[in-house]
Coordinates of C-alpha atoms and ligand atoms in Angstrom, one line a residue:
M1 CA 16.7 15.2 -9.5
K2 CA 19.4 13.0 -7.7
V3 CA 18.7 9.6 -8.3
V4 CA 20.8 6.7 -6.3
I5 CA 20.9 3.2 -7.6
I6 CA 20.9 1.0 -4.2
I7 CA 22.3 -2.4 -5.0
P8 CA 22.2 -5.1 -2.1
T9 CA 25.2 -7.5 -2.1
Y10 CA 25.8 -10.8 0.0
N11 CA 28.5 -12.2 -2.0
E12 CA 28.8 -10.6 -5.3
K13 CA 32.4 -9.8 -5.7
G14 CA 32.2 -10.4 -9.3
N15 CA 28.7 -9.5 -10.7
I16 CA 29.2 -5.9 -8.7
E17 CA 32.2 -4.9 -10.7
R18 CA 30.7 -5.9 -14.1
L19 CA 27.0 -4.0 -12.9
V20 CA 29.0 -1.0 -11.9
Q21 CA 30.8 -0.5 -15.0
I22 CA 27.8 -0.9 -17.1
L23 CA 25.8 1.6 -15.4
E24 CA 29.1 4.0 -15.3
E25 CA 29.9 3.7 -18.9
E26 CA 27.0 2.5 -21.0
I27 CA 23.6 4.0 -19.2
F28 CA 24.6 6.7 -16.8
P29 CA 25.8 9.2 -19.9
Q30 CA 22.7 8.6 -21.7
I31 CA 20.7 10.1 -18.8
K32 CA 21.2 14.1 -19.0
N33 CA 18.2 15.1 -16.9
H34 CA 19.2 13.5 -13.2
K35 CA 22.0 13.2 -11.3
M36 CA 22.8 9.4 -11.2
N37 CA 24.6 7.9 -8.1
I38 CA 25.2 4.3 -7.0
L39 CA 24.9 2.8 -3.3
I40 CA 26.2 -0.8 -2.9
A41 CA 24.2 -2.1 0.4
D42 CA 26.8 -4.9 1.8
D43 CA 26.2 -7.1 4.6
N44 CA 30.1 -7.8 5.3
S45 CA 29.9 -10.6 2.8
P46 CA 32.7 -12.9 3.5
D47 CA 33.8 -13.2 -0.2
G48 CA 35.5 -9.5 -0.1
T49 CA 32.4 -7.3 -1.9
E50 CA 33.3 -4.6 0.1
E51 CA 37.0 -4.2 -0.7
V52 CA 36.1 -4.6 -4.6
V53 CA 33.5 -1.6 -4.1
R54 CA 36.0 0.5 -2.2
G55 CA 38.4 0.1 -5.1
L56 CA 35.5 1.3 -7.6
M57 CA 34.8 4.4 -5.6
K58 CA 38.3 5.3 -6.1
K59 CA 37.6 4.9 -9.8
W60 CA 34.0 6.8 -9.7
D61 CA 33.2 9.3 -7.0
N62 CA 29.6 9.0 -7.6
V63 CA 29.5 5.2 -6.0
D64 CA 29.7 4.9 -2.6
I65 CA 28.7 2.1 0.4
N66 CA 26.9 1.3 3.2
V67 CA 27.8 -1.6 5.2
G68 CA 25.8 -3.3 8.2
E69 CA 24.9 -6.5 10.0
K70 CA 23.2 -9.0 7.7
R71 CA 19.7 -9.2 8.8
G72 CA 17.8 -9.9 5.4
L73 CA 17.3 -8.2 2.3
G74 CA 14.6 -6.0 3.5
A75 CA 16.8 -4.7 6.6
A76 CA 19.4 -4.0 4.1
Y77 CA 17.2 -1.8 1.7
V78 CA 15.6 0.1 4.9
R79 CA 19.2 0.8 6.1
A80 CA 20.3 1.7 2.8
M81 CA 17.5 4.1 1.8
T82 CA 17.9 6.0 5.2
Y83 CA 21.7 6.2 4.2
A84 CA 20.7 7.2 0.6
I85 CA 18.4 10.1 1.9
D86 CA 20.1 11.6 4.8
E87 CA 23.6 11.2 3.6
M88 CA 23.7 11.1 -0.3
G89 CA 20.5 13.5 -0.6
A90 CA 18.7 11.1 -2.6
D91 CA 15.1 12.2 -4.5
V92 CA 14.5 9.0 -6.2
M93 CA 15.9 5.5 -5.0
F94 CA 16.1 2.6 -7.4
E95 CA 16.1 -1.1 -6.1
M96 CA 18.2 -3.3 -8.1
D97 CA 19.6 -6.9 -7.9
A98 CA 23.6 -6.9 -8.2
D99 CA 23.5 -10.5 -10.3
L100 CA 22.9 -8.7 -13.5
S101 CA 19.3 -10.1 -13.6
H102 CA 18.0 -6.7 -14.2
D103 CA 18.8 -4.8 -17.3
P104 CA 20.5 -1.8 -16.7
K105 CA 18.9 -0.6 -20.2
K106 CA 15.6 -0.3 -18.6
I107 CA 16.6 2.5 -16.1
P108 CA 15.4 5.5 -18.4
A109 CA 12.0 3.8 -18.6
F110 CA 11.7 3.9 -14.9
L111 CA 13.0 7.3 -15.0
E112 CA 10.5 8.3 -17.8
K113 CA 7.6 7.5 -15.3
I114 CA 9.2 9.2 -12.4
D115 CA 9.3 12.1 -14.7
Q116 CA 5.7 12.0 -15.4
G117 CA 4.8 12.0 -11.9
Y118 CA 4.4 8.3 -10.6
D119 CA 6.0 7.6 -7.1
F120 CA 6.5 3.9 -6.9
V121 CA 7.6 2.4 -10.4
I122 CA 7.8 -1.4 -10.9
G123 CA 9.6 -3.5 -12.9
T124 CA 7.0 -6.3 -13.9
R125 CA 7.9 -9.7 -15.2
Y126 CA 4.2 -10.5 -15.9
S127 CA 2.4 -8.3 -17.8
Q128 CA 2.9 -6.2 -21.0
G129 CA 5.6 -8.1 -22.1
G130 CA 7.8 -8.7 -19.2
S131 CA 8.9 -12.4 -18.6
I132 CA 10.7 -14.5 -16.2
P133 CA 14.0 -16.8 -17.5
S134 CA 12.8 -19.6 -20.0
N135 CA 15.8 -21.9 -18.4
W136 CA 14.4 -21.6 -15.0
G137 CA 13.1 -25.0 -13.7
L138 CA 9.4 -25.7 -13.6
S139 CA 9.5 -25.4 -9.8
R140 CA 11.0 -22.3 -9.9
K141 CA 8.8 -20.9 -12.4
M142 CA 5.6 -22.1 -10.0
F143 CA 6.9 -20.8 -7.4
S144 CA 7.3 -17.4 -8.9
V145 CA 4.2 -17.4 -11.0
F146 CA 1.7 -18.9 -7.7
G147 CA 3.4 -16.8 -5.5
N148 CA 2.6 -13.4 -7.2
L149 CA -1.2 -14.7 -7.9
L150 CA -1.6 -15.9 -4.5
V151 CA -0.2 -12.4 -3.0
R152 CA -3.1 -10.4 -5.7
T153 CA -5.6 -12.7 -4.8
I154 CA -5.5 -12.5 -1.0
L155 CA -5.0 -9.0 -0.7
L156 CA -7.6 -8.4 -3.6
K157 CA -5.4 -6.0 -5.5
F158 CA -5.2 -7.2 -9.0
S159 CA -3.9 -4.0 -10.7
I160 CA -0.4 -4.7 -9.9
H161 CA 1.1 -7.8 -11.5
D162 CA 4.5 -8.3 -10.1
W163 CA 4.5 -7.9 -6.3
T164 CA 7.8 -9.7 -5.0
G165 CA 10.2 -8.1 -7.6
G166 CA 13.3 -6.3 -6.9
F167 CA 13.7 -3.7 -9.8
R168 CA 11.9 -0.5 -8.7
A169 CA 12.3 3.1 -8.6
I170 CA 10.8 5.0 -5.4
R171 CA 10.6 8.6 -4.8
K172 CA 11.9 9.3 -1.2
E173 CA 8.1 10.6 0.0
V174 CA 7.1 7.1 -0.2
F175 CA 9.8 5.9 1.7
L176 CA 9.9 8.4 4.5
K177 CA 6.2 8.0 4.8
E178 CA 6.4 4.6 5.3
K179 CA 9.8 3.9 7.2
A180 CA 8.3 3.5 10.7
E181 CA 6.0 0.5 9.9
L182 CA 8.8 -1.1 7.9
T183 CA 10.1 -3.2 10.7
D184 CA 8.6 -6.5 10.6
F185 CA 9.0 -8.3 7.2
M186 CA 12.9 -8.0 6.9
G187 CA 13.5 -10.5 4.3
Y188 CA 12.7 -10.7 0.6
T189 CA 8.7 -10.2 1.7
F190 CA 9.7 -6.7 2.3
Q191 CA 9.0 -6.1 -1.2
V192 CA 5.6 -7.0 -0.7
S193 CA 5.0 -5.0 2.2
F194 CA 6.5 -2.2 1.2
L195 CA 4.5 -2.0 -1.9
N196 CA 1.2 -2.7 -0.3
K197 CA 1.7 0.2 2.3
A198 CA 2.4 2.7 -0.6
V199 CA -0.7 1.7 -2.4
R200 CA -2.7 1.7 0.7
D201 CA -1.5 5.4 1.1
G202 CA -2.5 6.2 -2.1
F203 CA 0.9 6.8 -4.1
K204 CA 0.8 6.5 -7.7
V205 CA 2.0 3.4 -9.1
A206 CA 3.4 2.5 -12.5
E207 CA 4.6 -0.9 -14.2
V208 CA 7.6 -1.2 -16.5
P209 CA 8.1 -4.5 -18.2
I210 CA 11.1 -6.1 -17.7
N211 CA 12.7 -9.6 -18.9
F212 CA 14.2 -11.1 -15.9
T213 CA 17.5 -13.2 -16.9
D214 CA 19.2 -15.9 -14.5
R215 CA 22.7 -15.0 -13.0
T216 CA 25.6 -16.6 -14.3
L217 CA 28.0 -16.0 -11.4
G218 CA 27.2 -17.1 -7.8
K219 CA 24.5 -18.2 -6.3
S220 CA 20.8 -16.9 -5.3
K221 CA 20.2 -16.2 -1.6
I222 CA 16.4 -16.9 -1.6
A223 CA 15.3 -19.6 0.7
A224 CA 12.2 -20.9 -0.9
K225 CA 10.5 -22.5 1.9
E226 CA 11.0 -19.6 4.9
Y227 CA 10.2 -17.0 2.1
I228 CA 6.8 -18.7 1.2
I229 CA 6.1 -19.2 4.8
D230 CA 6.8 -15.5 5.6
L231 CA 5.0 -14.2 2.5
L232 CA 1.8 -16.2 3.8
K233 CA 2.1 -14.8 6.9
Y234 CA 2.4 -11.5 5.8
V235 CA -0.4 -11.2 3.3
I236 CA -2.8 -13.1 5.6
T237 CA -2.1 -11.2 8.8
S238 CA -2.1 -7.8 6.7
S239 CA -5.3 -8.5 4.7
I240 CA -7.0 -9.2 7.9
K241 CA -5.9 -6.3 9.7
E242 CA -7.0 -4.0 6.5
K243 CA -10.2 -5.5 6.6
I244 CA -11.3 -5.6 10.0
F245 CA -9.2 -2.8 11.5
G246 CA -9.4 -0.7 8.2
P247 CA -12.0 1.9 7.2
F248 CA -14.7 -0.7 7.1
G249 CA -14.1 -2.2 10.5
K250 CA -14.1 1.5 12.0
F251 CA -17.0 2.6 10.0
L252 CA -18.9 -0.3 11.7
V253 CA -17.8 0.9 15.3
V254 CA -18.9 4.4 14.5
G255 CA -22.0 3.3 12.8
G256 CA -22.5 1.0 16.1
I257 CA -22.3 4.1 18.4
G258 CA -24.8 5.7 16.2
F259 CA -26.9 2.9 16.3
I260 CA -27.3 2.9 19.9
L261 CA -28.0 6.5 19.9
Q262 CA -30.5 6.3 17.6
A263 CA -32.2 3.1 19.3
V264 CA -32.1 4.8 22.8
I265 CA -33.9 8.0 21.4
L266 CA -36.4 5.6 19.2
R267 CA -37.4 3.8 22.5
V268 CA -37.5 6.7 24.8
L269 CA -39.6 8.6 22.2
V270 CA -42.0 5.6 21.7
E271 CA -42.4 4.1 25.2
W272 CA -42.2 7.1 27.5
F273 CA -43.8 9.7 25.3
N274 CA -46.0 7.7 23.3
I275 CA -45.0 9.1 19.8
N276 CA -45.2 7.7 16.4
P277 CA -42.1 5.2 15.6
S278 CA -41.4 6.8 12.1
I279 CA -41.1 10.1 13.5
S280 CA -39.4 9.0 16.6
N281 CA -36.7 7.3 14.3
L282 CA -36.1 10.3 12.1
L283 CA -35.4 12.4 15.5
G284 CA -32.9 9.9 16.5
A285 CA -31.1 9.7 13.0
V286 CA -30.5 13.5 13.5
V287 CA -28.4 13.0 16.3
A288 CA -27.0 9.7 15.3
I289 CA -26.1 11.5 12.0
F290 CA -24.2 14.2 13.6
S291 CA -22.0 11.9 15.8
N292 CA -21.3 9.4 12.7
Y293 CA -19.9 12.5 10.8
N294 CA -17.6 13.7 13.1
L295 CA -16.4 10.3 14.3
N296 CA -15.7 9.1 10.7
N297 CA -14.2 12.4 10.0
L298 CA -11.9 12.2 13.0
W299 CA -10.8 8.5 12.8
T300 CA -12.5 5.9 10.0
F301 CA -11.5 8.6 7.1
R302 CA -9.0 10.5 9.0
T303 CA -6.6 10.1 6.0
E304 CA -8.9 12.2 3.9
Q305 CA -9.9 14.6 6.9
F306 CA -11.7 17.8 5.9
K307 CA -9.4 21.0 6.3
G308 CA -10.8 24.1 7.2
F309 CA -14.2 24.7 8.6
G310 CA -16.0 25.7 5.1
Q311 CA -15.4 22.3 3.5
Y312 CA -16.2 20.7 7.1
L313 CA -19.8 22.4 7.0
W314 CA -19.9 21.4 3.2
K315 CA -19.3 18.1 3.4
M316 CA -21.6 17.9 6.4
L317 CA -24.4 19.1 4.5
N318 CA -23.6 16.2 1.7
F319 CA -23.3 13.6 4.7
Y320 CA -26.7 15.0 5.9
A321 CA -28.1 14.9 2.6
T322 CA -26.9 11.2 1.3
S323 CA -27.4 9.9 4.8
A324 CA -31.0 11.2 4.8
I325 CA -32.0 9.7 1.7
G326 CA -30.6 6.5 3.2
V327 CA -32.4 7.3 6.4
I328 CA -35.8 8.3 4.8
F329 CA -35.9 5.9 1.7
I330 CA -34.2 2.9 3.2
Q331 CA -34.6 2.6 6.7
T332 CA -37.6 4.7 7.6
G333 CA -39.0 3.0 4.6
I334 CA -38.7 -0.3 5.6
I335 CA -40.3 0.8 9.2
F336 CA -43.1 2.1 7.6
L337 CA -43.7 -0.5 5.4
G338 CA -43.6 -2.9 8.2
D339 CA -45.7 -0.8 10.4
N340 CA -48.4 -0.5 8.0
L341 CA -48.5 -4.1 6.7
I342 CA -47.1 -6.0 9.5
G343 CA -48.2 -4.1 12.4
R344 CA -46.4 -2.0 14.9
K345 CA -45.6 -4.9 17.2
Y346 CA -42.5 -5.8 15.4
Y347 CA -41.2 -2.2 14.9
F348 CA -37.9 -3.0 16.5
L349 CA -37.1 -5.8 14.2
Y350 CA -38.1 -3.3 11.0
F351 CA -35.6 -0.9 12.3
I352 CA -32.8 -3.6 12.6
F353 CA -33.4 -4.8 9.2
G354 CA -33.7 -1.3 7.7
T355 CA -30.4 -0.5 9.4
G356 CA -28.4 -3.4 7.9
V357 CA -29.4 -2.4 4.6
L358 CA -28.4 1.1 5.3
L359 CA -25.0 0.0 6.3
I360 CA -23.8 -1.1 3.0
Y361 CA -25.3 1.9 1.2
N362 CA -23.6 4.2 3.7
F363 CA -20.5 2.7 3.6
T364 CA -20.3 2.8 -0.4
V365 CA -21.3 6.6 -0.3
Y366 CA -18.8 7.6 2.2
R367 CA -15.8 5.8 0.3
F368 CA -16.5 6.5 -2.8
I369 CA -17.9 9.9 -2.7
I370 CA -17.7 11.9 0.9
W371 CA -14.2 10.9 1.7
R372 CA -12.9 9.5 -1.7
K373 CA -9.4 8.9 -1.8
K374 CA -7.1 12.0 -3.5
P375 CA -4.0 11.2 -5.5
H376 CA -1.1 11.8 -3.4
K377 CA -0.1 14.8 -5.1
Ligands
GDD1 N1 22.9 -6.8 1.6 C1 22.1 -8.1 1.5 N2 21.5 -8.8 2.3 N3 21.9 -8.2 0.2 C2 21.0 -9.5 -0.2 C3 20.6 -10.2 1.0 C4 20.9 -9.6 2.1 O1 20.6 -10.5 3.3 N4 20.1 -11.3 0.2 C5 20.2 -11.0 -1.1 N5 20.7 -9.8 -1.3 C6 21.2 -9.4 -2.5 C7 22.0 -10.5 -3.6 O2 23.2 -10.1 -3.3 C8 21.3 -9.7 -4.9 O3 22.1 -8.6 -5.2 C9 19.6 -9.3 -4.6 O4 19.7 -9.2 -3.2 C10 18.6 -10.3 -5.2 O5 19.4 -11.6 -4.3 P1 18.9 -13.0 -5.0 O6 19.8 -13.9 -4.1 O7 19.9 -12.9 -6.6 O8 17.8 -13.3 -5.6 P2 16.9 -14.0 -6.5 O9 17.2 -14.0 -8.0 O10 17.1 -15.1 -6.0 O11 15.4 -13.2 -6.5 C11 14.8 -12.6 -7.4 O12 13.5 -12.5 -7.2 C12 12.8 -12.2 -5.9 C13 11.5 -12.9 -6.0 O13 10.7 -12.3 -6.9 C14 15.3 -11.1 -6.9 O14 14.9 -10.2 -8.1 C15 14.4 -10.3 -5.8 O15 15.0 -9.2 -5.5 C16 13.3 -10.6 -5.7 O16 12.6 -10.1 -4.4
MN2 MN1 19.2 -13.0 -8.3

């Protein structure tokens, strides 16, 4: 595969020279099964980083540069990843800092995970023996540790330990899938939002432990206060969006439509035709389930939509069976109990309570059995 190591730079003249040399002379010769390239993403650094890189390009023909306006770290990555795919034919792209904080010796470990079929490999400082620099001050340590804990807690995704780090290997398919959505958080928060979208879409993520070391040359570009505000804004808005407008929210809307259908049928049959409420409820359920199945398949669980008429019918059978169990034993069961133990007068209340319990059962079955997320490849 063609691998492009993307290195964003802003005033990294001294560092970039050392890093490119280490990559070319010590690391690339060890890697036999991939074609290794370097792309520097520079934002018109005033210190003359670009000129230094142009010099390196004369020495090594697998080094390239992509220059643009300074709009933040994320913007530089989006621009450079586009360039790496379109102009260099990249299959896999690395994110890597220029300041030697990321140990180039770890690159083969990332590629090993890619070879095993992972889509998004992240360097982790917070698990499996990874670490942050011991010489960092207490406030920088707290900032990093709590920043990551905060992201994991608000997103409710605990299996990934390092959300904010910038040492990663990513298959081009992941970037192409998410690119259109990567427009809002273009600073350091880009790292969290990109990874979060990849997780949401079921790409396979692996972690490689890294020992992050402090830079010796130049200065960090991170603006701690703006970063934490931006990060909070992202994790809060995205988790609200995910919980309310995500599958559960859509499931509730679809269920709401089914509920109205079923309720109208129930009332019409009981009040106009004087049919027994349990029977009326079952007839309403047959219609409501049909509506629920199709709307969920077309909208709620669109990403897991059934292909082919055979699978559509088979899953509909499953859906009717599991829904019937819920409707018979949970919803109708509650109506039956109320009707016989308390009295017919409140039948509509039993229906509402039974439906509430049914909702929880249904979402669980749909999400984890019928429209179960399949791995990406
Ligand atoms: N082109 C470009 N444009 N490059 C940038 C910009 C920008 O606006 N901002 C930063 N960079 C480059 C730097 O030149 C460096 O190569 C790399 O991005 C990382 O920047 P640092 O300034 O060294 O960041 P840090 O060491 O404080 O932050 C580390 O931790 C962050 C949070 O965990 C890095 O590992 C980040 O990648 C990580 O997101
Ligand atoms: Mn750094």
